[in-house]
């Protein structure tokens, strides 16, 4: 009884060493999965600027916006409103598709499914090839439009990518703030860090 009373007093006075380290977050919990580079599941160093997923989305959105601006300036025939609205419509359609699936996708990231140590060999190959494949498809589309003289579709395509990029960036930031989580993409892995500590992977 005396020991229990003493422990209670220490907790109330803030002397207990565990008092400041226990934190319950209803949205996220510390992960028990392996860290991307192996180890005990904890990131010992903070993620770099580029490794934060929303920064990668920001750079992508800026690049697409620059491409859209270049297309508008370099194409001799000024595109009309139908061209612009078509591009914006395609971008909105892509964004709606992303919005419908992003919650499930990000939930899988938080659950640790995309940490390299947890992925199947097939999933690793798919994720490794997805970005190069997307880049090749993008270049192929632009090349086809150029060779076919479809300047209007170049504007439509770049506008759609720009709108989609900015929308994805904004939604991702809102999702991270709502869940007090930072999404990290590095070394073939994608996982979530507790935004308060910037060190604990969460699931």
PDB file of C-alpha atoms in Angstrom, residues 2-94:
ATOM      1  CA  UNK A   2       2.795   2.437   0.860  1.00  0.00           C
ATOM      2  CA  UNK A   3       4.576   1.708  -2.413  1.00  0.00           C
ATOM      3  CA  UNK A   4       1.386   2.224  -4.433  1.00  0.00           C
ATOM      4  CA  UNK A   5       0.700   5.503  -2.671  1.00  0.00           C
ATOM      5  CA  UNK A   6       4.254   6.665  -3.293  1.00  0.00           C
ATOM      6  CA  UNK A   7       4.014   5.787  -6.974  1.00  0.00           C
ATOM      7  CA  UNK A   8       0.729   7.682  -7.275  1.00  0.00           C
ATOM      8  CA  UNK A   9       2.231  10.796  -5.680  1.00  0.00           C
ATOM      9  CA  UNK A  10       5.263  10.646  -7.972  1.00  0.00           C
ATOM     10  CA  UNK A  11       3.060  10.450 -11.032  1.00  0.00           C
ATOM     11  CA  UNK A  12       0.992  13.434  -9.897  1.00  0.00           C
ATOM     12  CA  UNK A  13       4.114  15.464  -9.220  1.00  0.00           C
ATOM     13  CA  UNK A  14       5.574  14.550 -12.623  1.00  0.00           C
ATOM     14  CA  UNK A  15       8.619  12.766 -11.165  1.00  0.00           C
ATOM     15  CA  UNK A  16       7.873   9.401 -12.750  1.00  0.00           C
ATOM     16  CA  UNK A  17      10.275   8.945 -15.705  1.00  0.00           C
ATOM     17  CA  UNK A  18       7.578   7.205 -17.756  1.00  0.00           C
ATOM     18  CA  UNK A  19       4.990   9.904 -17.298  1.00  0.00           C
ATOM     19  CA  UNK A  20       6.139  12.013 -20.237  1.00  0.00           C
ATOM     20  CA  UNK A  21       6.769   9.134 -22.611  1.00  0.00           C
ATOM     21  CA  UNK A  22       3.355   7.474 -22.655  1.00  0.00           C
ATOM     22  CA  UNK A  23       1.154   8.966 -25.362  1.00  0.00           C
ATOM     23  CA  UNK A  24      -1.990   7.474 -26.831  1.00  0.00           C
ATOM     24  CA  UNK A  25      -2.889   8.405 -30.377  1.00  0.00           C
ATOM     25  CA  UNK A  26      -6.236   7.023 -31.558  1.00  0.00           C
ATOM     26  CA  UNK A  27      -5.265   7.352 -35.196  1.00  0.00           C
ATOM     27  CA  UNK A  28      -1.801   5.814 -35.216  1.00  0.00           C
ATOM     28  CA  UNK A  29       0.218   3.452 -33.069  1.00  0.00           C
ATOM     29  CA  UNK A  30       3.917   2.538 -32.962  1.00  0.00           C
ATOM     30  CA  UNK A  31       4.816  -0.048 -35.554  1.00  0.00           C
ATOM     31  CA  UNK A  32       6.289  -3.436 -34.845  1.00  0.00           C
ATOM     32  CA  UNK A  33       7.447  -3.980 -38.426  1.00  0.00           C
ATOM     33  CA  UNK A  34      11.006  -3.738 -39.663  1.00  0.00           C
ATOM     34  CA  UNK A  35      12.402  -0.419 -40.757  1.00  0.00           C
ATOM     35  CA  UNK A  36      13.027   0.141 -44.483  1.00  0.00           C
ATOM     36  CA  UNK A  37      16.732  -0.471 -44.190  1.00  0.00           C
ATOM     37  CA  UNK A  38      16.369  -3.272 -41.673  1.00  0.00           C
ATOM     38  CA  UNK A  39      16.961  -2.873 -37.946  1.00  0.00           C
ATOM     39  CA  UNK A  40      14.522  -2.708 -35.085  1.00  0.00           C
ATOM     40  CA  UNK A  41      11.704  -0.772 -36.763  1.00  0.00           C
ATOM     41  CA  UNK A  42      12.682   2.698 -35.548  1.00  0.00           C
ATOM     42  CA  UNK A  43      14.190   5.409 -37.701  1.00  0.00           C
ATOM     43  CA  UNK A  44      17.160   6.685 -35.732  1.00  0.00           C
ATOM     44  CA  UNK A  45      17.690   9.744 -37.910  1.00  0.00           C
ATOM     45  CA  UNK A  46      15.046  12.146 -39.141  1.00  0.00           C
ATOM     46  CA  UNK A  47      13.995  11.823 -42.780  1.00  0.00           C
ATOM     47  CA  UNK A  48      15.538  14.210 -45.267  1.00  0.00           C
ATOM     48  CA  UNK A  49      13.547  16.854 -47.084  1.00  0.00           C
ATOM     49  CA  UNK A  50      13.247  14.804 -50.267  1.00  0.00           C
ATOM     50  CA  UNK A  51      12.213  11.617 -48.463  1.00  0.00           C
ATOM     51  CA  UNK A  52       9.011  13.233 -47.229  1.00  0.00           C
ATOM     52  CA  UNK A  53       6.381  12.111 -49.708  1.00  0.00           C
ATOM     53  CA  UNK A  54       4.522  15.422 -49.873  1.00  0.00           C
ATOM     54  CA  UNK A  55       7.749  17.157 -50.933  1.00  0.00           C
ATOM     55  CA  UNK A  56       8.140  14.695 -53.777  1.00  0.00           C
ATOM     56  CA  UNK A  57       4.570  15.467 -54.818  1.00  0.00           C
ATOM     57  CA  UNK A  58       5.319  19.201 -54.596  1.00  0.00           C
ATOM     58  CA  UNK A  59       8.316  18.926 -56.922  1.00  0.00           C
ATOM     59  CA  UNK A  60       6.266  16.820 -59.348  1.00  0.00           C
ATOM     60  CA  UNK A  61       3.413  19.355 -59.351  1.00  0.00           C
ATOM     61  CA  UNK A  62       5.836  22.228 -59.998  1.00  0.00           C
ATOM     62  CA  UNK A  63       7.458  20.291 -62.866  1.00  0.00           C
ATOM     63  CA  UNK A  64       4.083  19.565 -64.479  1.00  0.00           C
ATOM     64  CA  UNK A  65       3.051  23.203 -64.064  1.00  0.00           C
ATOM     65  CA  UNK A  66       6.279  24.323 -65.755  1.00  0.00           C
ATOM     66  CA  UNK A  67       5.605  21.889 -68.605  1.00  0.00           C
ATOM     67  CA  UNK A  68       2.064  23.236 -69.002  1.00  0.00           C
ATOM     68  CA  UNK A  69       3.315  26.837 -69.037  1.00  0.00           C
ATOM     69  CA  UNK A  70       5.986  25.951 -71.601  1.00  0.00           C
ATOM     70  CA  UNK A  71       3.396  24.249 -73.797  1.00  0.00           C
ATOM     71  CA  UNK A  72       1.156  27.321 -73.676  1.00  0.00           C
ATOM     72  CA  UNK A  73       4.047  29.638 -74.569  1.00  0.00           C
ATOM     73  CA  UNK A  74       5.757  27.544 -77.240  1.00  0.00           C
ATOM     74  CA  UNK A  75       2.770  26.365 -79.214  1.00  0.00           C
ATOM     75  CA  UNK A  76       2.150  28.818 -82.041  1.00  0.00           C
ATOM     76  CA  UNK A  77      -1.619  28.459 -82.156  1.00  0.00           C
ATOM     77  CA  UNK A  78      -3.164  29.828 -79.005  1.00  0.00           C
ATOM     78  CA  UNK A  79      -5.383  27.076 -77.596  1.00  0.00           C
ATOM     79  CA  UNK A  80      -9.007  27.963 -77.161  1.00  0.00           C
ATOM     80  CA  UNK A  81     -11.243  27.512 -74.170  1.00  0.00           C
ATOM     81  CA  UNK A  82     -12.415  24.017 -75.217  1.00  0.00           C
ATOM     82  CA  UNK A  83      -8.802  22.822 -75.088  1.00  0.00           C
ATOM     83  CA  UNK A  84      -8.223  24.336 -71.669  1.00  0.00           C
ATOM     84  CA  UNK A  85     -11.468  23.027 -70.233  1.00  0.00           C
ATOM     85  CA  UNK A  86     -10.780  19.555 -71.626  1.00  0.00           C
ATOM     86  CA  UNK A  87      -7.397  19.499 -69.914  1.00  0.00           C
ATOM     87  CA  UNK A  88      -8.882  20.681 -66.636  1.00  0.00           C
ATOM     88  CA  UNK A  89     -11.669  18.112 -66.942  1.00  0.00           C
ATOM     89  CA  UNK A  90      -9.182  15.271 -67.428  1.00  0.00           C
ATOM     90  CA  UNK A  91      -7.223  16.500 -64.408  1.00  0.00           C
ATOM     91  CA  UNK A  92     -10.372  16.633 -62.263  1.00  0.00           C
ATOM     92  CA  UNK A  93     -11.318  13.112 -63.374  1.00  0.00           C
ATOM     93  CA  UNK A  94      -7.898  11.794 -62.404  1.00  0.00           C
TER      94      UNK A  94
END
